[in-house]
Coordinates of C-alpha atoms in Angstrom, one line a residue:
Chain A
M1 CA -36.8 -38.6 17.5
R2 CA -35.9 -36.7 20.7
A3 CA -38.0 -33.8 19.6
L4 CA -40.9 -36.2 19.0
L5 CA -40.5 -37.7 22.5
G6 CA -40.3 -34.2 23.9
T7 CA -43.5 -33.2 22.0
V8 CA -45.5 -36.3 23.2
L9 CA -44.2 -36.6 26.7
G10 CA -43.6 -32.9 27.3
L11 CA -47.3 -32.0 27.1
P12 CA -48.5 -34.0 30.2
L13 CA -45.3 -33.1 32.1
A14 CA -45.7 -29.3 31.4
L15 CA -49.4 -29.4 32.5
M16 CA -48.6 -31.4 35.7
L17 CA -45.6 -29.2 36.6
C18 CA -47.8 -26.1 36.2
G19 CA -50.5 -27.9 38.2
L20 CA -48.0 -28.4 41.0
L21 CA -47.3 -24.6 40.8
A22 CA -51.1 -24.1 41.1
A23 CA -51.2 -26.4 44.1
I24 CA -48.4 -24.4 45.8
L25 CA -49.6 -20.9 45.2
P26 CA -52.1 -19.5 47.7
V27 CA -54.4 -18.3 44.8
D28 CA -57.3 -20.4 43.5
W29 CA -56.2 -21.9 40.2
R30 CA -59.6 -21.0 38.7
Q31 CA -58.7 -17.4 39.0
W32 CA -55.7 -17.7 36.7
L33 CA -56.6 -20.6 34.5
V34 CA -55.8 -18.7 31.2
L35 CA -52.3 -17.9 32.5
Y36 CA -51.9 -21.5 33.6
L37 CA -52.6 -22.7 30.1
L38 CA -50.3 -20.1 28.6
L39 CA -47.5 -21.0 31.0
S40 CA -48.0 -24.7 30.2
V41 CA -47.5 -23.9 26.4
V42 CA -44.3 -22.1 27.1
L43 CA -43.0 -24.9 29.4
W44 CA -44.0 -27.5 26.8
S45 CA -41.9 -25.8 24.2
A46 CA -39.0 -25.5 26.6
L47 CA -39.3 -29.2 27.5
I48 CA -39.0 -30.1 23.7
T49 CA -35.8 -28.0 23.6
L50 CA -34.5 -29.7 26.8
A51 CA -35.4 -33.2 25.4
A52 CA -32.8 -32.7 22.7
L53 CA -29.9 -32.5 25.2
P54 CA -29.4 -36.0 26.5
A55 CA -26.9 -38.1 24.5
S56 CA -29.4 -40.7 23.3
H57 CA -33.1 -41.2 22.5
W58 CA -33.3 -43.8 25.3
R59 CA -32.0 -41.3 27.9
T60 CA -34.5 -38.7 26.8
A61 CA -37.4 -41.3 26.9
V62 CA -36.3 -42.5 30.4
W63 CA -35.9 -39.0 31.8
L64 CA -39.3 -37.9 30.4
V65 CA -41.2 -41.0 31.6
A66 CA -39.6 -40.7 35.0
A67 CA -40.4 -37.0 35.3
N68 CA -44.0 -37.6 34.3
G69 CA -44.3 -40.4 36.8
A70 CA -42.8 -38.3 39.6
A71 CA -44.9 -35.3 38.8
W72 CA -48.1 -37.5 38.7
I73 CA -47.2 -39.0 42.1
V74 CA -46.5 -35.6 43.7
L75 CA -49.7 -34.3 42.2
Q76 CA -51.7 -37.0 44.0
T77 CA -50.5 -35.6 47.3
T78 CA -52.2 -32.3 46.5
G79 CA -56.0 -31.7 46.7
L80 CA -56.1 -30.4 43.1
Y81 CA -57.8 -33.2 41.3
G82 CA -61.6 -32.9 41.6
A83 CA -61.3 -30.4 44.5
A84 CA -64.4 -28.4 45.2
P85 CA -64.1 -24.6 44.6
Chain B
M1 CA -21.9 -22.9 26.8
K2 CA -20.1 -26.2 25.8
A3 CA -19.6 -26.6 22.1
N4 CA -21.3 -29.9 22.2
T5 CA -24.5 -28.5 23.8
L6 CA -24.5 -25.6 21.4
R7 CA -24.2 -28.0 18.4
K8 CA -27.2 -29.9 19.8
H9 CA -29.2 -26.7 20.0
I10 CA -28.3 -25.8 16.5
D11 CA -29.3 -29.3 15.2
L12 CA -32.6 -29.1 17.1
H13 CA -33.3 -25.6 15.8
G14 CA -32.6 -26.7 12.3
W15 CA -34.7 -29.9 12.5
L16 CA -37.7 -28.2 14.2
G17 CA -37.5 -25.3 11.7
M18 CA -37.4 -27.8 8.9
L19 CA -40.4 -29.8 10.2
A20 CA -42.5 -26.7 10.9
G21 CA -41.1 -24.3 8.4
L22 CA -43.3 -25.0 5.4
A23 CA -46.5 -25.0 7.3
L24 CA -45.4 -21.8 9.0
F25 CA -44.6 -20.2 5.7
V26 CA -48.2 -20.9 4.5
A27 CA -49.6 -19.6 7.8
F28 CA -47.5 -16.4 7.7
F29 CA -48.1 -15.6 4.1
A30 CA -51.8 -16.1 4.4
G31 CA -51.7 -14.4 7.7
A32 CA -50.0 -11.3 6.3
L33 CA -52.8 -11.0 3.7
N34 CA -55.3 -11.8 6.4
M35 CA -54.3 -8.6 8.2
F36 CA -56.7 -7.0 5.8
H37 CA -59.4 -9.6 6.3
E38 CA -62.3 -7.1 6.6
E39 CA -61.1 -5.2 3.5
L40 CA -60.7 -8.5 1.6
H41 CA -64.3 -9.2 2.3
H42 CA -65.2 -6.0 0.4
W43 CA -62.6 -6.5 -2.3
Q44 CA -63.8 -10.0 -3.1
E45 CA -67.3 -8.8 -4.0
P46 CA -68.0 -7.2 -7.4
Y47 CA -67.6 -3.4 -6.9
V48 CA -70.8 -1.4 -6.7
A49 CA -70.3 2.3 -7.3
E50 CA -73.5 3.5 -5.8
S51 CA -72.9 1.9 -2.4
D52 CA -73.2 4.6 0.3
G53 CA -71.0 2.7 2.7
G54 CA -73.5 3.2 5.5
E55 CA -74.5 0.7 8.2
G56 CA -77.1 -1.9 7.2
D57 CA -80.2 -2.4 9.3
L58 CA -79.4 -5.2 11.8
Q59 CA -83.0 -5.4 13.2
A60 CA -84.4 -6.0 9.7
L61 CA -81.9 -8.7 9.1
L62 CA -82.6 -10.3 12.5
D63 CA -86.4 -10.3 11.8
Q64 CA -85.9 -11.7 8.3
V65 CA -83.7 -14.6 9.4
L66 CA -86.0 -15.5 12.3
A67 CA -89.1 -15.3 10.0
V68 CA -87.7 -18.0 7.7
T69 CA -85.5 -19.9 10.2
P70 CA -87.0 -19.8 13.8
E71 CA -84.4 -22.2 15.2
A72 CA -81.8 -19.5 14.6
A73 CA -83.1 -17.8 17.8
K74 CA -81.2 -20.3 19.9
L75 CA -77.8 -18.8 19.1
M76 CA -77.1 -16.1 16.6
Y77 CA -74.4 -13.6 15.9
L78 CA -75.1 -10.3 14.1
V79 CA -72.1 -8.6 12.5
P80 CA -72.7 -4.9 11.5
G81 CA -71.6 -3.5 8.2
D82 CA -72.9 -2.0 5.0
D83 CA -74.2 -5.5 4.2
P84 CA -74.6 -7.0 7.7
V85 CA -74.3 -10.7 8.4
A86 CA -76.2 -13.1 10.6
L87 CA -74.5 -16.3 11.7
W88 CA -76.6 -18.9 13.2
Q89 CA -76.6 -22.6 14.0
D90 CA -79.1 -24.9 12.3
A91 CA -80.7 -28.0 13.9
D92 CA -77.6 -30.1 13.1
Q93 CA -75.4 -27.4 14.9
E94 CA -73.8 -26.5 11.6
W95 CA -73.0 -22.8 11.2
Q96 CA -75.0 -21.0 8.5
F97 CA -74.9 -17.3 7.5
D98 CA -77.1 -14.8 5.8
H99 CA -76.3 -11.4 4.4
A100 CA -78.9 -8.7 4.4
S101 CA -78.7 -8.7 0.7
D102 CA -79.7 -12.4 0.7
F103 CA -83.3 -11.3 1.3
N104 CA -85.6 -9.8 -1.3
A105 CA -88.2 -7.0 -0.7
A106 CA -90.8 -9.6 0.3
G107 CA -88.4 -11.0 3.0
E108 CA -87.7 -14.2 1.1
R109 CA -84.3 -15.7 1.3
V110 CA -82.7 -15.6 -2.2
K111 CA -79.3 -17.0 -1.7
K112 CA -76.8 -15.9 -4.3
P113 CA -73.4 -17.4 -4.9
R114 CA -70.7 -15.5 -3.0
S115 CA -66.9 -15.4 -3.1
E116 CA -65.1 -17.2 -0.2
L117 CA -61.7 -15.7 -0.9
A118 CA -61.2 -13.9 2.4
E119 CA -62.4 -16.9 4.4
F120 CA -60.2 -19.3 2.3
I121 CA -57.2 -17.1 3.1
N122 CA -58.2 -17.1 6.8
E123 CA -58.5 -20.9 6.7
L124 CA -55.1 -21.3 5.1
H125 CA -53.7 -19.2 7.9
Y126 CA -55.1 -21.0 10.9
K127 CA -55.6 -24.5 9.6
L128 CA -53.8 -24.8 6.2
A129 CA -57.3 -25.1 4.8
L130 CA -57.3 -28.7 6.0
P131 CA -60.6 -30.0 7.4
V132 CA -60.9 -31.5 11.0
V133 CA -57.2 -31.9 11.8
G134 CA -55.9 -28.6 10.4
L135 CA -56.4 -26.5 13.6
Y136 CA -54.7 -29.1 15.9
L137 CA -51.9 -29.6 13.4
M138 CA -51.2 -25.9 13.4
G139 CA -51.4 -25.9 17.2
I140 CA -48.6 -28.6 17.4
I141 CA -46.6 -26.7 14.7
S142 CA -46.8 -23.6 16.8
V143 CA -45.5 -25.5 19.8
L144 CA -42.5 -26.8 17.7
Y145 CA -42.1 -23.2 16.4
G146 CA -41.9 -22.1 20.1
A147 CA -39.2 -24.7 20.8
A148 CA -37.3 -23.6 17.7
L149 CA -37.4 -20.0 18.9
I150 CA -36.1 -21.0 22.4
G151 CA -33.3 -22.9 20.7
G152 CA -32.6 -19.9 18.4
L153 CA -32.4 -17.6 21.5
V154 CA -30.0 -20.0 23.2
I155 CA -27.8 -20.1 20.0
H156 CA -27.8 -16.4 19.2
W157 CA -28.0 -14.7 22.6
P158 CA -24.2 -14.5 23.2
K159 CA -23.6 -12.9 19.8
L160 CA -26.8 -10.9 19.4
K161 CA -25.3 -7.5 18.9
K162 CA -22.7 -8.7 16.3
E163 CA -25.4 -10.5 14.2
F164 CA -27.5 -7.4 14.1
F165 CA -25.1 -5.9 11.6
A166 CA -24.0 -9.1 9.9
L167 CA -25.7 -9.0 6.5
R168 CA -22.4 -9.3 4.5
H169 CA -21.7 -10.7 1.1
Q170 CA -18.4 -12.4 1.7
G171 CA -18.1 -16.2 1.5
N172 CA -20.5 -18.6 -0.1
L173 CA -24.2 -18.3 -0.7
R174 CA -25.0 -20.3 2.5
R175 CA -23.2 -17.7 4.6
Y176 CA -25.5 -15.0 3.1
W177 CA -28.7 -17.0 3.8
K178 CA -27.5 -17.5 7.3
N179 CA -26.8 -13.8 7.9
L180 CA -30.1 -12.9 6.4
H181 CA -31.9 -15.6 8.5
N182 CA -30.2 -14.4 11.7
L183 CA -30.9 -10.7 11.0
V184 CA -34.6 -11.2 10.3
G185 CA -34.9 -13.6 13.3
V186 CA -33.2 -11.2 15.7
I187 CA -35.3 -8.2 14.6
S188 CA -38.6 -10.0 14.7
F189 CA -38.0 -12.3 17.7
P190 CA -40.7 -10.6 20.0
F191 CA -43.2 -10.8 17.2
H192 CA -42.5 -14.5 16.7
A193 CA -42.6 -15.3 20.4
I194 CA -46.1 -13.7 20.5
F195 CA -47.3 -15.8 17.6
A196 CA -45.7 -19.1 18.9
I197 CA -47.4 -18.7 22.3
T198 CA -50.8 -17.4 21.2
G199 CA -51.0 -19.6 18.1
A200 CA -50.2 -22.7 20.2
A201 CA -52.7 -21.7 22.9
M202 CA -55.5 -21.3 20.3
G203 CA -54.6 -24.3 18.2
C204 CA -53.9 -26.7 21.1
F205 CA -56.6 -25.4 23.5
A206 CA -58.8 -28.6 23.2
L207 CA -55.7 -30.8 23.7
L208 CA -54.5 -28.8 26.7
A209 CA -58.0 -28.9 28.2
L210 CA -58.3 -32.6 27.7
V211 CA -54.9 -33.5 29.2
A212 CA -55.2 -31.0 32.1
G213 CA -58.7 -32.3 32.8
T214 CA -57.5 -35.9 32.8
L215 CA -54.3 -35.5 34.8
V216 CA -54.5 -32.4 36.9
F217 CA -57.9 -30.9 37.7
G218 CA -60.4 -33.6 36.9
P219 CA -64.0 -33.0 35.6
Q220 CA -64.3 -29.7 37.3
L221 CA -62.0 -28.1 34.7
Q222 CA -64.8 -27.8 32.1
G223 CA -66.9 -25.5 34.3
A224 CA -63.8 -23.5 35.2
I225 CA -62.9 -23.0 31.5
T226 CA -66.5 -21.8 30.8
D227 CA -66.2 -19.3 33.6
A228 CA -62.8 -18.2 32.5
T229 CA -63.6 -17.6 28.9
E230 CA -67.3 -16.7 28.6
A231 CA -68.8 -13.3 29.5
W232 CA -72.0 -14.8 30.8
P233 CA -73.3 -18.4 31.3
T234 CA -75.3 -19.9 28.5
P235 CA -79.0 -19.4 29.3
R236 CA -81.6 -22.1 29.1
A237 CA -84.9 -21.5 27.4
S238 CA -87.8 -21.1 29.8
G239 CA -90.4 -22.0 27.2
E240 CA -92.2 -18.7 27.9
S241 CA -92.0 -16.3 25.0
A242 CA -91.4 -12.6 25.7
A243 CA -91.2 -9.4 23.7
M244 CA -87.6 -8.4 22.9
A245 CA -86.2 -4.9 23.3
G246 CA -84.6 -4.9 19.9
V247 CA -81.1 -4.3 18.4
E248 CA -81.3 -0.5 18.7
A249 CA -82.1 -0.7 22.4
Y250 CA -79.2 -3.2 23.0
V251 CA -76.7 -1.0 21.2
A252 CA -78.0 2.1 23.1
A253 CA -77.8 0.3 26.4
A254 CA -74.2 -0.9 25.7
R255 CA -73.1 2.6 24.7
A256 CA -74.6 3.9 27.9
E257 CA -72.3 1.6 29.8
L258 CA -69.3 2.1 27.6
P259 CA -69.5 5.3 25.5
D260 CA -66.4 4.5 23.5
L261 CA -67.5 1.0 22.5
R262 CA -67.1 0.1 18.9
V263 CA -69.6 -2.7 18.3
D264 CA -68.0 -5.7 16.5
W265 CA -70.8 -8.2 16.9
I266 CA -74.0 -8.9 18.9
E267 CA -74.5 -12.4 20.2
L268 CA -78.2 -13.4 20.8
Q269 CA -79.1 -16.5 22.9
Q270 CA -82.6 -17.9 23.2
Y271 CA -83.9 -14.8 21.5
G272 CA -87.7 -14.3 22.0
D273 CA -87.6 -16.3 25.2
R274 CA -88.0 -14.8 28.7
N275 CA -84.4 -16.0 29.5
A276 CA -82.9 -14.4 26.4
V277 CA -79.5 -12.9 26.8
V278 CA -77.8 -10.5 24.4
D279 CA -74.0 -9.9 24.5
V280 CA -73.0 -6.7 22.7
A281 CA -69.3 -7.3 22.1
G282 CA -66.7 -4.9 20.7
S283 CA -63.6 -2.9 21.4
V284 CA -62.6 0.1 23.5
P285 CA -59.9 2.0 21.7
G286 CA -56.6 2.8 23.3
W287 CA -56.0 -0.6 24.9
I288 CA -54.0 -3.6 23.7
A289 CA -56.5 -5.8 25.5
H290 CA -59.3 -3.9 24.0
H291 CA -62.2 -6.5 24.0
A292 CA -65.3 -5.5 25.9
H293 CA -68.7 -7.2 26.5
V294 CA -71.9 -5.6 27.7
V295 CA -74.3 -8.5 28.5
L296 CA -78.0 -7.5 28.6
A297 CA -81.3 -9.2 29.3
G298 CA -83.1 -9.8 26.0
D299 CA -86.5 -8.5 27.1
D300 CA -85.8 -5.1 28.6
A301 CA -82.1 -4.5 27.7
R302 CA -81.2 -4.2 31.4
T303 CA -77.5 -4.7 32.1
L304 CA -76.5 -8.1 33.5
T305 CA -72.7 -7.5 33.4
V306 CA -70.0 -5.4 31.8
T307 CA -66.5 -6.6 31.2
S308 CA -64.1 -4.0 29.7
P309 CA -60.4 -3.0 30.0
G310 CA -59.7 -2.3 33.7
N311 CA -63.0 -3.8 34.8
R312 CA -62.9 -7.6 34.4
P313 CA -61.7 -10.8 36.1
F314 CA -58.1 -11.7 35.7
N315 CA -58.8 -14.6 33.3
H316 CA -60.6 -12.3 30.9
A317 CA -57.8 -9.8 31.2
A318 CA -55.3 -12.5 30.3
L319 CA -57.4 -13.9 27.5
S320 CA -58.0 -10.6 25.7
P321 CA -54.3 -9.9 24.8
V322 CA -54.0 -13.5 23.5
Y323 CA -56.3 -12.6 20.7
S324 CA -55.4 -8.9 20.2
L325 CA -51.6 -9.6 20.1
H326 CA -52.2 -12.4 17.7
F327 CA -54.5 -10.6 15.4
G328 CA -52.8 -7.2 15.6
D329 CA -56.1 -5.3 15.8
Y330 CA -55.2 -3.0 18.7
G331 CA -53.5 -0.2 17.0
G332 CA -55.3 0.7 13.8
L333 CA -53.8 0.5 10.3
L334 CA -50.3 1.3 11.4
V335 CA -50.0 -1.8 13.6
R336 CA -51.8 -4.0 11.0
S337 CA -49.3 -2.8 8.4
L338 CA -46.4 -3.5 10.8
Y339 CA -47.8 -7.1 11.3
F340 CA -48.1 -7.4 7.5
V341 CA -44.5 -6.5 7.0
L342 CA -43.3 -8.7 9.9
G343 CA -45.4 -11.5 8.5
L344 CA -43.7 -11.3 5.1
L345 CA -40.3 -11.1 6.9
G346 CA -41.4 -14.3 8.8
C347 CA -41.9 -16.0 5.4
L348 CA -38.3 -15.1 4.5
L349 CA -37.1 -16.5 7.8
F350 CA -38.8 -19.9 7.2
F351 CA -37.7 -20.0 3.6
S352 CA -34.0 -19.2 4.4
G353 CA -34.1 -21.6 7.4
N354 CA -35.1 -24.5 5.1
V355 CA -32.5 -23.6 2.5
M356 CA -29.9 -23.4 5.2
W357 CA -30.9 -26.9 6.5
A358 CA -30.5 -28.4 3.1
E359 CA -27.2 -26.7 2.4
R360 CA -25.8 -27.6 5.8
R361 CA -26.7 -31.2 5.3
T362 CA -24.9 -31.2 1.9
D363 CA -21.8 -29.6 3.5
R364 CA -21.7 -32.2 6.3
Q365 CA -22.7 -35.3 4.4
G366 CA -21.9 -34.5 0.7
P367 CA -24.6 -34.5 -1.9
S368 CA -27.7 -36.2 -0.5
R369 CA -31.2 -37.0 -1.9
S370 CA -32.9 -35.6 1.2
A371 CA -31.2 -32.2 1.0
I372 CA -32.1 -31.7 -2.7
I373 CA -35.7 -32.9 -2.2
M374 CA -36.0 -30.6 0.8
L375 CA -34.8 -27.7 -1.3
R376 CA -37.1 -28.5 -4.2
V377 CA -40.1 -29.0 -2.0
T378 CA -39.4 -25.7 -0.2
L379 CA -39.2 -23.9 -3.6
G380 CA -42.3 -25.7 -4.8
V381 CA -44.5 -25.0 -1.7
T382 CA -43.3 -21.4 -1.2
F383 CA -43.7 -20.3 -4.8
G384 CA -46.8 -22.5 -5.2
V385 CA -48.6 -20.9 -2.3
M386 CA -47.7 -17.3 -3.3
A387 CA -48.6 -17.9 -6.9
G388 CA -51.7 -19.9 -6.0
L389 CA -53.1 -17.1 -3.9
A390 CA -52.5 -14.5 -6.6
V391 CA -54.2 -16.7 -9.2
S392 CA -57.0 -17.3 -6.7
C393 CA -57.5 -13.5 -6.6
L394 CA -57.4 -13.4 -10.4
A395 CA -60.0 -16.2 -10.6
N396 CA -62.2 -14.3 -8.2
K397 CA -62.4 -11.2 -10.4
V398 CA -62.5 -13.0 -13.8
V399 CA -65.1 -15.6 -12.8
S400 CA -67.3 -13.0 -10.8
H401 CA -67.6 -11.0 -14.0
S402 CA -68.3 -14.0 -16.3
P403 CA -71.5 -16.0 -16.9
W404 CA -70.1 -18.6 -14.5
A405 CA -70.2 -16.3 -11.5
G406 CA -72.0 -19.1 -9.5
A407 CA -68.8 -21.1 -9.5
V408 CA -66.7 -18.3 -8.0
A409 CA -65.9 -20.0 -4.7
W410 CA -64.9 -23.2 -6.4
S411 CA -62.8 -21.4 -8.9
E412 CA -60.8 -19.6 -6.2
K413 CA -60.0 -22.8 -4.3
G414 CA -59.5 -24.9 -7.5
A415 CA -57.1 -22.3 -9.0
F416 CA -55.1 -22.2 -5.8
L417 CA -54.8 -26.0 -5.6
A418 CA -54.0 -26.4 -9.3
V419 CA -51.2 -23.8 -9.2
L420 CA -49.8 -25.2 -6.0
L421 CA -49.6 -28.7 -7.4
L422 CA -48.3 -27.6 -10.7
T423 CA -45.5 -25.5 -9.1
L424 CA -44.6 -28.3 -6.8
L425 CA -44.2 -30.7 -9.8
L426 CA -42.2 -28.1 -11.7
A427 CA -39.9 -27.6 -8.7
L428 CA -39.3 -31.3 -8.4
R429 CA -38.1 -31.4 -12.1
A430 CA -36.5 -28.0 -12.8
A431 CA -33.0 -26.8 -11.7
P432 CA -33.4 -25.1 -8.3
L433 CA -31.6 -21.9 -9.4
A434 CA -33.8 -21.5 -12.4
M435 CA -36.9 -22.4 -10.4
C436 CA -36.0 -19.7 -7.8
R437 CA -35.4 -17.1 -10.6
W438 CA -38.6 -17.8 -12.5
G439 CA -40.6 -18.5 -9.4
L440 CA -39.8 -15.1 -8.0
R441 CA -40.3 -13.2 -11.2
G442 CA -43.6 -15.1 -11.9
C443 CA -44.9 -14.2 -8.5
I444 CA -43.9 -10.5 -8.9
A445 CA -45.8 -10.4 -12.2
L446 CA -48.9 -12.0 -10.7
Y447 CA -49.1 -9.7 -7.7
L448 CA -48.6 -6.7 -10.0
L449 CA -51.3 -8.0 -12.3
V450 CA -54.1 -8.7 -9.8
P451 CA -55.0 -5.0 -9.0
L452 CA -54.7 -4.2 -12.7
V453 CA -57.2 -7.0 -13.6
Q454 CA -59.5 -5.8 -10.8
G455 CA -59.3 -2.2 -12.0
G456 CA -59.8 -3.3 -15.6
L457 CA -62.9 -5.4 -14.9
E458 CA -64.5 -3.1 -12.3
G459 CA -63.3 0.3 -13.4
F460 CA -60.2 2.1 -12.2
A461 CA -62.5 4.5 -10.2
S462 CA -63.0 1.6 -7.8
W463 CA -59.4 2.1 -6.7
R464 CA -60.6 5.1 -4.8
E465 CA -62.8 3.0 -2.5
P466 CA -60.7 2.7 0.7
H467 CA -61.0 -1.1 1.2
I468 CA -60.2 -1.9 -2.4
H469 CA -57.3 0.7 -2.3
L470 CA -55.9 -1.0 0.8
V471 CA -56.0 -4.5 -0.6
N472 CA -54.5 -3.5 -3.9
T473 CA -51.7 -1.6 -2.1
A474 CA -51.1 -4.8 0.0
L475 CA -50.8 -6.9 -3.1
W476 CA -48.4 -4.5 -4.7
A477 CA -46.4 -4.4 -1.4
V478 CA -46.1 -8.2 -1.8
A479 CA -44.8 -7.7 -5.3
A480 CA -42.4 -5.0 -4.1
S481 CA -41.1 -7.3 -1.3
L482 CA -40.5 -10.2 -3.8
A483 CA -38.8 -7.7 -6.1
A484 CA -36.4 -6.8 -3.2
V485 CA -35.7 -10.5 -2.6
E486 CA -35.0 -11.0 -6.3
W487 CA -32.7 -7.9 -6.3
L488 CA -30.8 -9.4 -3.3
R489 CA -30.6 -12.8 -5.0
V490 CA -29.2 -11.4 -8.3
R491 CA -26.7 -9.2 -6.5
R492 CA -25.5 -12.0 -4.4
L493 CA -25.1 -14.4 -7.4
R494 CA -23.1 -11.7 -9.2
R495 CA -20.7 -11.4 -6.3
A496 CA -20.2 -15.1 -5.5
G497 CA -21.2 -18.4 -7.0
P498 CA -24.1 -20.4 -5.7
H499 CA -23.9 -23.3 -3.3
P500 CA -23.3 -26.6 -5.2
L501 CA -26.8 -27.8 -4.0
W502 CA -28.4 -25.2 -6.3
V503 CA -26.7 -26.2 -9.4
P504 CA -27.3 -29.6 -11.0
A505 CA -24.1 -31.7 -11.1
P506 CA -22.6 -32.2 -14.6
P507 CA -23.4 -35.6 -16.0
A508 CA -20.8 -38.2 -15.1
P509 CA -18.5 -39.4 -18.0
A510 CA -20.0 -42.4 -19.7
S511 CA -16.9 -44.4 -20.2
E512 CA -13.2 -44.8 -19.5
A513 CA -12.4 -43.4 -22.9
E514 CA -14.3 -40.2 -22.1
L515 CA -12.5 -40.1 -18.8
A516 CA -9.2 -40.4 -20.5
S517 CA -10.1 -37.8 -23.1
S518 CA -11.2 -35.4 -20.4

């Protein structure tokens, strides 16, 4: 169950965390898009592994939902979404 | 690391392995055979002794396809070879293909039934031969596989050196499977890490792009992906026709740019139009990221752009090794053979992982229905897939040389499915230990038999043809690998009894009188 939660909620979280990295780095994300996608896959797998550590399913779900929400809010403070090249 | 955390990692590793293990077994076994994909394409066709092995005429094929199917000019791939292939999209955007041998002397298309064995093995590898959802399913499976690998690394890192020499025979059967699993896993970890990442990236590409576009980058992502992955933007037809330079000129222009280029395919877009673009794609030997593209104007073969190792944008440089590391096509036959061996070892890893999960569950919770079903399904699927592919190869040769040669593609897939289902049913009924013994021996016999049947039907002189020789050697190597596993199994059983899960429990006494007498 925790692995399933990690699989479903880990994907958007991994992509948003790597998106935050793209927003921080001084290099245009378009120039390293393939690496971004590969990094996201590795992070997604790592998040599935981490999702198994909390003591209960509920804790995993709460942590993942909260992390997704926080990442999404922080992402809105960056100019990444729809930014012109 | 705390014992509780370690236990959680072990549990997760076991569960993820169990969930993904059978699909990965199918993908790895088919993938190991698929290392000889090009050779399988030759092997699957009836052997023709008088073939000179020279390159077929690509220009003639291009002209013939366009003469009977003008819409193919929009997008077409030409693949060189002794019987070159043209792949093109019809009006419904469905991919069609023509071999040079599909046309008669008058230039008419005379389609003859062809084997699809190599393509079926390829489809089993990357999408379990499942339509629509197969690719995405394998993508998710690859991500779970990656998570299981991370968990495996966390579990084994502290005792890595010790486990490298730990294939001992003391203790029960489970200990042996565990040592074998650890040894194979430790040796081939880098290989598995490559497959987990590249497999997930390829299988989940559409999903990743969808979620990243929705949450992170917005609609601009689509254009960025096109720029990052394509050598040249897709041209639009101008409506003005123009004379084309021709395939020979394109290849000559590409070789002028990259003298070492080995042409793998030629992509033609809007051929015959003033805006036509031709991409001569291939490999530059000596590089892991060996892919190269020379993009030319269709009318005068002038160079539009060249991307090659050391001369390409970072995205292309990052994408090329994703493919080459996954397909193992960067180091010739030696690297392909290494991938073949590691692929078969991967099968052993997934098989032993599932067996360990079932035995561990029995040890913890006592005899359980889920453990015995898992063991039986594992035996059924693994032996079913191995035997199914061997029978598929046999069906290819027998049906190709029979009056029903037109049904060869159906017979290959039908034989595989029938054997898989039959073996699965048998595994659900037979005692696991007997199933393992006869399953292994049956598969060994089948893989020994296939090259003999091929030689018997097509003449043993055909074994001298390099591609047939290589495929037959690979099939015998599978038989030899299975014989090695059988030898280990027999030796292990001789030294210690099997885990109780493998042996059916004796029937319970029927009455109190029987209890008393016993």
